[in-house]
PDB file of C-alpha atoms in Angstrom:
ATOM      1  CA  MET A   8       0.000   0.000   0.000  1.00 36.00           C
ATOM      2  CA  ARG A   9       1.368   3.438  -0.924  1.00 40.00           C
ATOM      3  CA  VAL A  10       0.255   6.237   1.396  1.00 41.00           C
ATOM      4  CA  THR A  11       0.646   9.829   0.253  1.00 41.00           C
ATOM      5  CA  LEU A  12       1.096  12.448   2.950  1.00 47.00           C
ATOM      6  CA  GLY A  13       3.323  15.489   3.117  1.00 54.00           C
ATOM      7  CA  TYR A  14       3.173  19.234   2.701  1.00 54.00           C
ATOM      8  CA  LEU A  15       0.010  20.825   1.404  1.00 64.00           C
ATOM      9  CA  VAL A  16      -0.584  24.270  -0.043  1.00 67.00           C
ATOM     10  CA  LEU A  17      -3.978  25.957   0.033  1.00 67.00           C
ATOM     11  CA  PRO A  18      -5.002  29.249  -1.604  1.00 66.00           C
ATOM     12  CA  LEU A  19      -6.874  31.427   0.874  1.00 63.00           C
ATOM     13  CA  ALA A  20     -10.086  32.951  -0.416  1.00 54.00           C
ATOM     14  CA  LEU A  21      -9.699  36.639  -1.171  1.00 37.00           C
ATOM     15  CA  THR A  22     -11.607  39.134   0.941  1.00 37.00           C
ATOM     16  CA  ALA A  23     -10.691  42.188  -1.119  1.00 35.00           C
ATOM     17  CA  ALA A  24     -10.880  42.995  -4.798  1.00 35.00           C
ATOM     18  CA  ALA A  25     -10.105  40.125  -7.152  1.00 37.00           C
ATOM     19  CA  GLY A  26      -6.381  39.701  -7.694  1.00 41.00           C
ATOM     20  CA  VAL A  27      -5.395  41.609  -4.528  1.00 45.00           C
ATOM     21  CA  ALA A  28      -3.919  39.456  -1.765  1.00 56.00           C
ATOM     22  CA  GLN A  29      -3.987  40.846   1.756  1.00 72.00           C
ATOM     23  CA  ALA A  30      -2.659  39.498   5.006  1.00 86.00           C
ATOM     24  CA  ASN A  31      -4.278  40.620   8.240  1.00 94.00           C
ATOM     25  CA  SER A  32      -3.203  44.273   8.455  1.00 95.00           C
ATOM     26  CA  ASP A  33      -3.193  44.336  12.265  1.00 97.00           C
ATOM     27  CA  VAL A  34      -0.955  41.274  12.455  1.00 97.00           C
ATOM     28  CA  GLU A  35       1.348  42.777   9.826  1.00 96.00           C
ATOM     29  CA  LYS A  36       1.587  46.027  11.795  1.00 97.00           C
ATOM     30  CA  ASN A  37       2.429  44.192  15.013  1.00 97.00           C
ATOM     31  CA  ILE A  38       5.079  41.911  13.526  1.00 97.00           C
ATOM     32  CA  ALA A  39       6.701  44.921  11.814  1.00 96.00           C
ATOM     33  CA  ASN A  40       7.562  46.313  15.248  1.00 97.00           C
ATOM     34  CA  PRO A  41      10.569  44.283  16.498  1.00 96.00           C
ATOM     35  CA  LYS A  42       9.667  45.107  20.114  1.00 96.00           C
ATOM     36  CA  ASN A  43       6.639  42.848  19.693  1.00 98.00           C
ATOM     37  CA  TRP A  44       6.565  39.089  19.351  1.00 98.00           C
ATOM     38  CA  ALA A  45       3.162  38.975  17.696  1.00 98.00           C
ATOM     39  CA  MET A  46       3.113  35.481  16.205  1.00 97.00           C
ATOM     40  CA  GLN A  47       4.329  32.167  17.569  1.00 96.00           C
ATOM     41  CA  ALA A  48       7.166  31.949  15.049  1.00 95.00           C
ATOM     42  CA  GLY A  49       7.753  35.688  14.827  1.00 95.00           C
ATOM     43  CA  ASP A  50       6.304  36.330  11.390  1.00 96.00           C
ATOM     44  CA  MET A  51       4.113  34.795   8.693  1.00 95.00           C
ATOM     45  CA  TYR A  52       7.096  32.939   7.225  1.00 94.00           C
ATOM     46  CA  ASN A  53       7.927  31.160  10.514  1.00 93.00           C
ATOM     47  CA  GLN A  54      11.471  32.541  10.508  1.00 93.00           C
ATOM     48  CA  ARG A  55      11.671  32.724  14.342  1.00 94.00           C
ATOM     49  CA  TYR A  56      14.141  35.615  14.064  1.00 93.00           C
ATOM     50  CA  SER A  57      14.218  38.825  16.073  1.00 93.00           C
ATOM     51  CA  LYS A  58      15.738  42.040  14.717  1.00 93.00           C
ATOM     52  CA  LEU A  59      16.410  43.350  18.224  1.00 94.00           C
ATOM     53  CA  SER A  60      20.106  44.014  18.807  1.00 94.00           C
ATOM     54  CA  GLN A  61      20.405  44.941  22.485  1.00 94.00           C
ATOM     55  CA  VAL A  62      21.494  41.380  23.279  1.00 94.00           C
ATOM     56  CA  ASN A  63      24.401  40.376  21.058  1.00 94.00           C
ATOM     57  CA  ALA A  64      27.444  38.116  20.910  1.00 94.00           C
ATOM     58  CA  ALA A  65      29.500  40.569  22.964  1.00 97.00           C
ATOM     59  CA  ASN A  66      27.170  40.799  25.975  1.00 97.00           C
ATOM     60  CA  VAL A  67      25.040  37.655  25.977  1.00 96.00           C
ATOM     61  CA  ASN A  68      27.275  36.153  28.686  1.00 97.00           C
ATOM     62  CA  LYS A  69      26.170  38.929  31.053  1.00 96.00           C
ATOM     63  CA  LEU A  70      22.470  38.075  30.957  1.00 95.00           C
ATOM     64  CA  GLN A  71      20.849  37.539  34.347  1.00 96.00           C
ATOM     65  CA  VAL A  72      17.330  36.590  35.440  1.00 96.00           C
ATOM     66  CA  ALA A  73      15.170  39.697  35.916  1.00 92.00           C
ATOM     67  CA  TRP A  74      11.987  37.923  37.022  1.00 93.00           C
ATOM     68  CA  THR A  75      10.276  34.557  36.723  1.00 94.00           C
ATOM     69  CA  PHE A  76       6.688  33.407  36.452  1.00 94.00           C
ATOM     70  CA  SER A  77       5.140  29.999  37.089  1.00 95.00           C
ATOM     71  CA  THR A  78       2.016  28.844  35.291  1.00 95.00           C
ATOM     72  CA  GLY A  79       1.440  26.261  38.024  1.00 95.00           C
ATOM     73  CA  VAL A  80       1.412  23.405  35.512  1.00 95.00           C
ATOM     74  CA  LEU A  81       4.241  20.868  35.722  1.00 92.00           C
ATOM     75  CA  ARG A  82       4.125  19.483  32.186  1.00 91.00           C
ATOM     76  CA  GLY A  83       5.840  20.303  28.900  1.00 89.00           C
ATOM     77  CA  HIS A  84       5.634  23.963  27.890  1.00 91.00           C
ATOM     78  CA  GLU A  85       5.879  24.512  24.125  1.00 92.00           C
ATOM     79  CA  GLY A  86       5.397  27.658  22.067  1.00 91.00           C
ATOM     80  CA  SER A  87       6.357  31.242  22.855  1.00 93.00           C
ATOM     81  CA  PRO A  88       4.750  33.966  24.930  1.00 96.00           C
ATOM     82  CA  LEU A  89       3.251  36.696  22.771  1.00 98.00           C
ATOM     83  CA  VAL A  90       4.262  40.301  23.382  1.00 98.00           C
ATOM     84  CA  ILE A  91       2.039  43.073  22.034  1.00 98.00           C
ATOM     85  CA  GLY A  92       3.019  46.526  23.253  1.00 97.00           C
ATOM     86  CA  ASP A  93       3.179  46.486  27.046  1.00 97.00           C
ATOM     87  CA  MET A  94       1.354  43.174  27.389  1.00 98.00           C
ATOM     88  CA  MET A  95       2.660  39.619  27.476  1.00 98.00           C
ATOM     89  CA  TYR A  96       0.287  36.702  26.905  1.00 98.00           C
ATOM     90  CA  LEU A  97       1.347  33.330  28.325  1.00 97.00           C
ATOM     91  CA  HIS A  98      -0.178  29.890  27.911  1.00 97.00           C
ATOM     92  CA  SER A  99       0.243  26.578  29.697  1.00 97.00           C
ATOM     93  CA  PRO A 100      -0.144  22.868  28.939  1.00 96.00           C
ATOM     94  CA  PHE A 101      -3.424  21.197  29.892  1.00 97.00           C
ATOM     95  CA  PRO A 102      -5.681  22.649  31.238  1.00 97.00           C
ATOM     96  CA  ASN A 103      -4.441  25.447  28.946  1.00 97.00           C
ATOM     97  CA  LYS A 104      -4.355  28.400  31.283  1.00 98.00           C
ATOM     98  CA  VAL A 105      -3.915  31.866  29.777  1.00 98.00           C
ATOM     99  CA  PHE A 106      -2.275  34.803  31.570  1.00 98.00           C
ATOM    100  CA  ALA A 107      -2.197  38.441  30.473  1.00 98.00           C
ATOM    101  CA  ILE A 108       0.751  40.169  32.162  1.00 98.00           C
ATOM    102  CA  ASP A 109       1.375  43.924  32.253  1.00 98.00           C
ATOM    103  CA  LEU A 110       5.087  44.286  31.492  1.00 97.00           C
ATOM    104  CA  ASN A 111       5.239  47.679  33.208  1.00 96.00           C
ATOM    105  CA  THR A 112       4.362  46.106  36.555  1.00 96.00           C
ATOM    106  CA  ASN A 113       4.896  42.366  35.937  1.00 95.00           C
ATOM    107  CA  MET A 114       1.424  41.887  37.389  1.00 96.00           C
ATOM    108  CA  ILE A 115      -1.334  39.655  36.050  1.00 98.00           C
ATOM    109  CA  LYS A 116      -4.029  41.753  34.374  1.00 98.00           C
ATOM    110  CA  TRP A 117      -6.355  38.815  33.748  1.00 98.00           C
ATOM    111  CA  LYS A 118      -6.199  35.042  33.611  1.00 98.00           C
ATOM    112  CA  TYR A 119      -8.277  32.212  32.226  1.00 98.00           C
ATOM    113  CA  THR A 120      -8.426  28.648  33.545  1.00 97.00           C
ATOM    114  CA  PRO A 121     -10.752  26.456  31.483  1.00 96.00           C
ATOM    115  CA  LYS A 122     -12.519  23.509  33.070  1.00 94.00           C
ATOM    116  CA  GLN A 123     -11.727  20.640  30.739  1.00 96.00           C
ATOM    117  CA  ASP A 124     -12.669  16.999  31.184  1.00 95.00           C
ATOM    118  CA  PRO A 125      -9.603  15.107  32.538  1.00 95.00           C
ATOM    119  CA  ALA A 126     -10.561  12.284  30.150  1.00 95.00           C
ATOM    120  CA  VAL A 127      -8.931  14.396  27.446  1.00 96.00           C
ATOM    121  CA  ILE A 128      -5.477  13.788  28.961  1.00 95.00           C
ATOM    122  CA  PRO A 129      -5.064  10.102  27.984  1.00 94.00           C
ATOM    123  CA  GLN A 130      -6.109  10.994  24.435  1.00 93.00           C
ATOM    124  CA  MET A 131      -3.033  13.218  24.115  1.00 93.00           C
ATOM    125  CA  CYS A 132      -0.285  10.933  22.873  1.00 85.00           C
ATOM    126  CA  CYS A 133       2.851  12.986  23.547  1.00 84.00           C
ATOM    127  CA  ASP A 134       2.445  14.988  26.757  1.00 91.00           C
ATOM    128  CA  THR A 135      -0.269  17.576  27.359  1.00 95.00           C
ATOM    129  CA  VAL A 136       1.474  20.386  25.515  1.00 94.00           C
ATOM    130  CA  ASN A 137      -0.014  23.459  23.889  1.00 96.00           C
ATOM    131  CA  ARG A 138       1.961  25.282  21.218  1.00 95.00           C
ATOM    132  CA  GLY A 139       0.703  28.777  21.848  1.00 96.00           C
ATOM    133  CA  LEU A 140      -1.699  31.628  21.297  1.00 98.00           C
ATOM    134  CA  ALA A 141      -2.546  33.938  18.407  1.00 98.00           C
ATOM    135  CA  TYR A 142      -3.384  37.655  18.414  1.00 98.00           C
ATOM    136  CA  ALA A 143      -5.202  39.920  15.949  1.00 98.00           C
ATOM    137  CA  GLU A 144      -7.399  43.011  16.079  1.00 97.00           C
ATOM    138  CA  GLY A 145      -7.576  43.151  19.870  1.00 98.00           C
ATOM    139  CA  LYS A 146      -8.471  39.476  20.127  1.00 98.00           C
ATOM    140  CA  LEU A 147      -6.501  36.608  21.614  1.00 98.00           C
ATOM    141  CA  PHE A 148      -7.075  33.068  20.344  1.00 98.00           C
ATOM    142  CA  LEU A 149      -6.541  29.810  22.251  1.00 98.00           C
ATOM    143  CA  GLN A 150      -6.921  26.285  20.879  1.00 98.00           C
ATOM    144  CA  GLN A 151      -7.737  24.145  23.909  1.00 98.00           C
ATOM    145  CA  ALA A 152      -6.824  20.478  24.236  1.00 97.00           C
ATOM    146  CA  ASP A 153     -10.500  19.441  24.220  1.00 97.00           C
ATOM    147  CA  SER A 154     -10.685  20.994  20.719  1.00 97.00           C
ATOM    148  CA  THR A 155     -12.512  24.157  21.859  1.00 98.00           C
ATOM    149  CA  LEU A 156     -11.256  27.206  19.950  1.00 98.00           C
ATOM    150  CA  VAL A 157     -11.717  30.331  22.086  1.00 98.00           C
ATOM    151  CA  ALA A 158     -11.526  34.028  21.203  1.00 98.00           C
ATOM    152  CA  PHE A 159     -10.935  36.542  24.015  1.00 98.00           C
ATOM    153  CA  ASP A 160     -10.999  40.294  24.288  1.00 98.00           C
ATOM    154  CA  ALA A 161      -7.264  40.828  24.772  1.00 98.00           C
ATOM    155  CA  LYS A 162      -7.767  43.749  27.183  1.00 98.00           C
ATOM    156  CA  SER A 163     -10.322  42.218  29.529  1.00 98.00           C
ATOM    157  CA  GLY A 164     -10.119  38.467  28.973  1.00 98.00           C
ATOM    158  CA  LYS A 165     -13.832  38.335  28.181  1.00 98.00           C
ATOM    159  CA  ILE A 166     -14.733  35.372  25.973  1.00 98.00           C
ATOM    160  CA  LEU A 167     -16.067  36.684  22.662  1.00 98.00           C
ATOM    161  CA  TRP A 168     -16.892  33.302  21.114  1.00 98.00           C
ATOM    162  CA  SER A 169     -15.931  29.639  21.260  1.00 98.00           C
ATOM    163  CA  VAL A 170     -16.431  26.730  18.861  1.00 98.00           C
ATOM    164  CA  THR A 171     -15.842  22.971  18.929  1.00 98.00           C
ATOM    165  CA  ASN A 172     -13.198  21.885  16.434  1.00 98.00           C
ATOM    166  CA  GLY A 173     -13.109  18.108  17.054  1.00 96.00           C
ATOM    167  CA  ASP A 174     -14.306  15.176  19.144  1.00 96.00           C
ATOM    168  CA  PRO A 175     -11.899  14.206  21.960  1.00 96.00           C
ATOM    169  CA  SER A 176     -13.788  10.965  22.607  1.00 94.00           C
ATOM    170  CA  VAL A 177     -12.326   9.571  19.366  1.00 94.00           C
ATOM    171  CA  GLY A 178      -8.869  11.042  19.963  1.00 94.00           C
ATOM    172  CA  ALA A 179      -9.391  14.316  18.074  1.00 96.00           C
ATOM    173  CA  VAL A 180      -7.697  16.677  20.512  1.00 97.00           C
ATOM    174  CA  ASN A 181      -5.655  19.822  19.903  1.00 97.00           C
ATOM    175  CA  THR A 182      -2.085  20.830  20.723  1.00 96.00           C
ATOM    176  CA  ASN A 183      -1.393  23.330  17.933  1.00 96.00           C
ATOM    177  CA  ALA A 184      -1.171  27.104  17.959  1.00 97.00           C
ATOM    178  CA  PRO A 185      -3.873  28.874  15.944  1.00 97.00           C
ATOM    179  CA  HIS A 186      -2.739  31.255  13.194  1.00 97.00           C
ATOM    180  CA  VAL A 187      -4.488  34.372  11.899  1.00 97.00           C
ATOM    181  CA  PHE A 188      -4.216  34.968   8.157  1.00 96.00           C
ATOM    182  CA  LYS A 189      -6.447  37.636   6.631  1.00 95.00           C
ATOM    183  CA  ASP A 190      -9.895  37.495   8.294  1.00 96.00           C
ATOM    184  CA  LYS A 191      -9.618  33.873   9.432  1.00 97.00           C
ATOM    185  CA  VAL A 192      -8.119  32.015  12.355  1.00 98.00           C
ATOM    186  CA  ILE A 193      -6.662  28.725  11.146  1.00 97.00           C
ATOM    187  CA  THR A 194      -6.377  25.667  13.363  1.00 98.00           C
ATOM    188  CA  GLY A 195      -5.590  21.982  12.937  1.00 97.00           C
ATOM    189  CA  ILE A 196      -6.157  18.750  14.835  1.00 97.00           C
ATOM    190  CA  SER A 197      -4.146  16.065  16.654  1.00 96.00           C
ATOM    191  CA  GLY A 198      -4.730  12.353  17.145  1.00 95.00           C
ATOM    192  CA  GLY A 199      -3.204  10.622  14.140  1.00 93.00           C
ATOM    193  CA  GLU A 200      -2.144   7.783  16.442  1.00 92.00           C
ATOM    194  CA  TRP A 201      -5.832   7.045  17.136  1.00 94.00           C
ATOM    195  CA  GLY A 202      -6.910   7.102  13.498  1.00 94.00           C
ATOM    196  CA  VAL A 203      -8.079  10.714  13.386  1.00 96.00           C
ATOM    197  CA  ARG A 204      -8.206  11.961   9.787  1.00 96.00           C
ATOM    198  CA  GLY A 205      -6.237  15.192   9.766  1.00 97.00           C
ATOM    199  CA  TYR A 206      -7.531  18.554   8.585  1.00 97.00           C
ATOM    200  CA  VAL A 207      -7.076  22.288   8.854  1.00 97.00           C
ATOM    201  CA  ALA A 208     -10.096  24.464   9.519  1.00 98.00           C
ATOM    202  CA  ALA A 209     -10.636  28.201   9.026  1.00 98.00           C
ATOM    203  CA  TYR A 210     -12.964  30.203  11.274  1.00 98.00           C
ATOM    204  CA  ASN A 211     -14.098  33.800  10.948  1.00 98.00           C
ATOM    205  CA  ILE A 212     -12.119  35.791  13.508  1.00 97.00           C
ATOM    206  CA  ASN A 213     -15.126  37.938  14.451  1.00 97.00           C
ATOM    207  CA  THR A 214     -17.893  35.334  14.708  1.00 97.00           C
ATOM    208  CA  GLY A 215     -16.253  31.915  15.007  1.00 98.00           C
ATOM    209  CA  ASP A 216     -18.221  30.647  12.012  1.00 98.00           C
ATOM    210  CA  LEU A 217     -16.545  27.809  10.100  1.00 98.00           C
ATOM    211  CA  VAL A 218     -15.499  29.102   6.669  1.00 98.00           C
ATOM    212  CA  TRP A 219     -13.775  26.018   5.248  1.00 97.00           C
ATOM    213  CA  LYS A 220     -12.156  22.723   6.254  1.00 98.00           C
ATOM    214  CA  GLY A 221      -9.538  20.855   4.210  1.00 97.00           C
ATOM    215  CA  TYR A 222      -8.632  17.232   4.983  1.00 97.00           C
ATOM    216  CA  SER A 223      -5.184  15.676   4.567  1.00 96.00           C
ATOM    217  CA  VAL A 224      -6.508  12.518   2.923  1.00 95.00           C
ATOM    218  CA  GLY A 225      -9.740  11.455   1.249  1.00 96.00           C
ATOM    219  CA  PRO A 226     -11.883  12.579  -1.687  1.00 97.00           C
ATOM    220  CA  ASP A 227     -10.627  15.525  -3.734  1.00 97.00           C
ATOM    221  CA  ASP A 228     -13.496  17.800  -2.734  1.00 97.00           C
ATOM    222  CA  GLU A 229     -12.893  17.181   0.985  1.00 97.00           C
ATOM    223  CA  MET A 230      -9.168  17.841   0.568  1.00 96.00           C
ATOM    224  CA  LEU A 231     -10.058  21.084  -1.260  1.00 96.00           C
ATOM    225  CA  ILE A 232      -7.865  20.220  -4.232  1.00 95.00           C
ATOM    226  CA  ASP A 233      -8.366  20.453  -7.974  1.00 96.00           C
ATOM    227  CA  PRO A 234      -6.787  17.240  -9.324  1.00 96.00           C
ATOM    228  CA  SER A 235      -5.982  18.931 -12.628  1.00 96.00           C
ATOM    229  CA  THR A 236      -4.005  21.817 -11.102  1.00 95.00           C
ATOM    230  CA  THR A 237      -2.716  20.335  -7.843  1.00 94.00           C
ATOM    231  CA  THR A 238       0.730  18.922  -8.596  1.00 94.00           C
ATOM    232  CA  THR A 239       3.223  16.450  -7.177  1.00 93.00           C
ATOM    233  CA  TRP A 240       6.689  15.167  -8.042  1.00 93.00           C
ATOM    234  CA  MET A 241       6.276  11.790  -9.709  1.00 90.00           C
ATOM    235  CA  ASP A 242       8.260   9.803 -12.282  1.00 93.00           C
ATOM    236  CA  GLY A 243      10.975  12.439 -12.410  1.00 96.00           C
ATOM    237  CA  LYS A 244       8.811  15.484 -13.056  1.00 96.00           C
ATOM    238  CA  VAL A 245       6.115  17.766 -11.662  1.00 97.00           C
ATOM    239  CA  GLN A 246       2.672  16.745 -12.855  1.00 96.00           C
ATOM    240  CA  PRO A 247      -0.988  16.924 -11.800  1.00 96.00           C
ATOM    241  CA  VAL A 248      -1.963  14.452  -9.089  1.00 95.00           C
ATOM    242  CA  GLY A 249      -5.019  13.298 -11.062  1.00 96.00           C
ATOM    243  CA  ALA A 250      -8.462  12.358  -9.801  1.00 97.00           C
ATOM    244  CA  ASP A 251      -8.777  10.575  -6.449  1.00 95.00           C
ATOM    245  CA  SER A 252      -5.007  10.593  -5.929  1.00 94.00           C
ATOM    246  CA  SER A 253      -5.405  10.138  -2.184  1.00 94.00           C
ATOM    247  CA  LEU A 254      -8.080   7.440  -2.342  1.00 95.00           C
ATOM    248  CA  ASN A 255      -5.944   5.450  -4.770  1.00 93.00           C
ATOM    249  CA  THR A 256      -3.164   5.106  -2.186  1.00 91.00           C
ATOM    250  CA  TRP A 257      -5.365   3.528   0.499  1.00 93.00           C
ATOM    251  CA  LYS A 258      -6.845   0.049   0.666  1.00 92.00           C
ATOM    252  CA  ASP A 259     -10.649   0.105   0.697  1.00 94.00           C
ATOM    253  CA  ASP A 260     -11.876   2.835   3.081  1.00 94.00           C
ATOM    254  CA  LEU A 261      -8.844   3.009   5.385  1.00 95.00           C
ATOM    255  CA  TRP A 262      -8.466   6.651   4.359  1.00 95.00           C
ATOM    256  CA  LYS A 263     -11.259   7.388   6.844  1.00 96.00           C
ATOM    257  CA  ILE A 264      -8.786   6.696   9.645  1.00 95.00           C
ATOM    258  CA  GLY A 265      -5.803   7.918   7.682  1.00 92.00           C
ATOM    259  CA  GLY A 266      -4.029  10.204  10.141  1.00 94.00           C
ATOM    260  CA  GLY A 267      -2.056  13.070   8.638  1.00 95.00           C
ATOM    261  CA  THR A 268      -2.989  15.387  11.493  1.00 96.00           C
ATOM    262  CA  THR A 269      -1.926  19.021  11.493  1.00 96.00           C
ATOM    263  CA  TRP A 270      -0.594  20.128  14.860  1.00 94.00           C
ATOM    264  CA  GLY A 271       2.419  22.106  13.638  1.00 89.00           C
ATOM    265  CA  TRP A 272       2.937  25.711  12.579  1.00 89.00           C
ATOM    266  CA  TYR A 273       1.607  27.211   9.341  1.00 95.00           C
ATOM    267  CA  SER A 274       3.137  29.780   7.002  1.00 96.00           C
ATOM    268  CA  TYR A 275       1.537  32.382   4.748  1.00 96.00           C
ATOM    269  CA  ASP A 276       2.945  34.034   1.628  1.00 95.00           C
ATOM    270  CA  LYS A 277       1.122  37.305   1.022  1.00 93.00           C
ATOM    271  CA  ALA A 278       2.418  37.802  -2.510  1.00 93.00           C
ATOM    272  CA  LEU A 279       1.174  34.390  -3.635  1.00 94.00           C
ATOM    273  CA  ASN A 280      -1.848  34.336  -1.290  1.00 93.00           C
ATOM    274  CA  LEU A 281      -0.877  30.812  -0.262  1.00 93.00           C
ATOM    275  CA  MET A 282      -0.800  29.053   3.100  1.00 94.00           C
ATOM    276  CA  TYR A 283       1.699  26.230   3.639  1.00 95.00           C
ATOM    277  CA  TYR A 284       1.339  23.502   6.218  1.00 93.00           C
ATOM    278  CA  GLY A 285       2.726  20.062   6.944  1.00 91.00           C
ATOM    279  CA  THR A 286       0.985  16.855   7.952  1.00 92.00           C
ATOM    280  CA  ASN A 287       1.757  14.359  10.668  1.00 89.00           C
ATOM    281  CA  ASN A 288       2.244  10.601  10.323  1.00 89.00           C
ATOM    282  CA  PRO A 289      -0.308   8.317   8.677  1.00 90.00           C
ATOM    283  CA  SER A 290      -2.411   6.104  10.930  1.00 88.00           C
ATOM    284  CA  THR A 291      -2.889   2.318  11.053  1.00 71.00           C
TER     285      THR A 291
END
């Protein structure tokens, strides 16, 4: 059996005039200021590079601890704090606490501790990590382990909306950081080890309404691909994947538990209006 998984590229629907690609202008403004850390990987390309120069090769050996903060959760912490202006936003592993810290005082401005079913924990294969938060237009976004995607007012911590992104009872939990591209917050899913069929889903940042969902494996229409224009490297050249390219690599209906989950980080190219993301291991 040949199983095709890998990197996928999706065009994001335009929200402006035809032919004009726009990123989220607020996110772009925040990442342009090097004093901020406004996305988990620093920018839309996932470069993870800071242009700040105060700490350099000549003085890095003089760094000392200025202050510390404990989330109160003794499990693996993944992802970065976000810094927007004078505020730092921290997250924790399960139960996915969120802290808003005023950097002028180092005091907590607001915090959020969700009440999640502990039954979610054994569904998380590789520790109870969470890979971080997203920020755009005065909103903070958290993808909880139980698959609940939450939008907060970044100033007050008030919940603006929340939606269910998966079913933890079948292993569809979440560990990824959400990403804001244009007017959508993009999230994935975990659980490939339990036979969860991977996907990325886009929600309206203002309402939480599902805009689209693209699967890693399965029928062409559910993967959101055009088999005549979606290409792959095969037989020594780039060529269209052809109809039902994913279904043809699975025996019978095993694609329904195919894995290929999407708990990593995503990139966006404004000039091409394309989002890039990778998939996890196949299941079974």
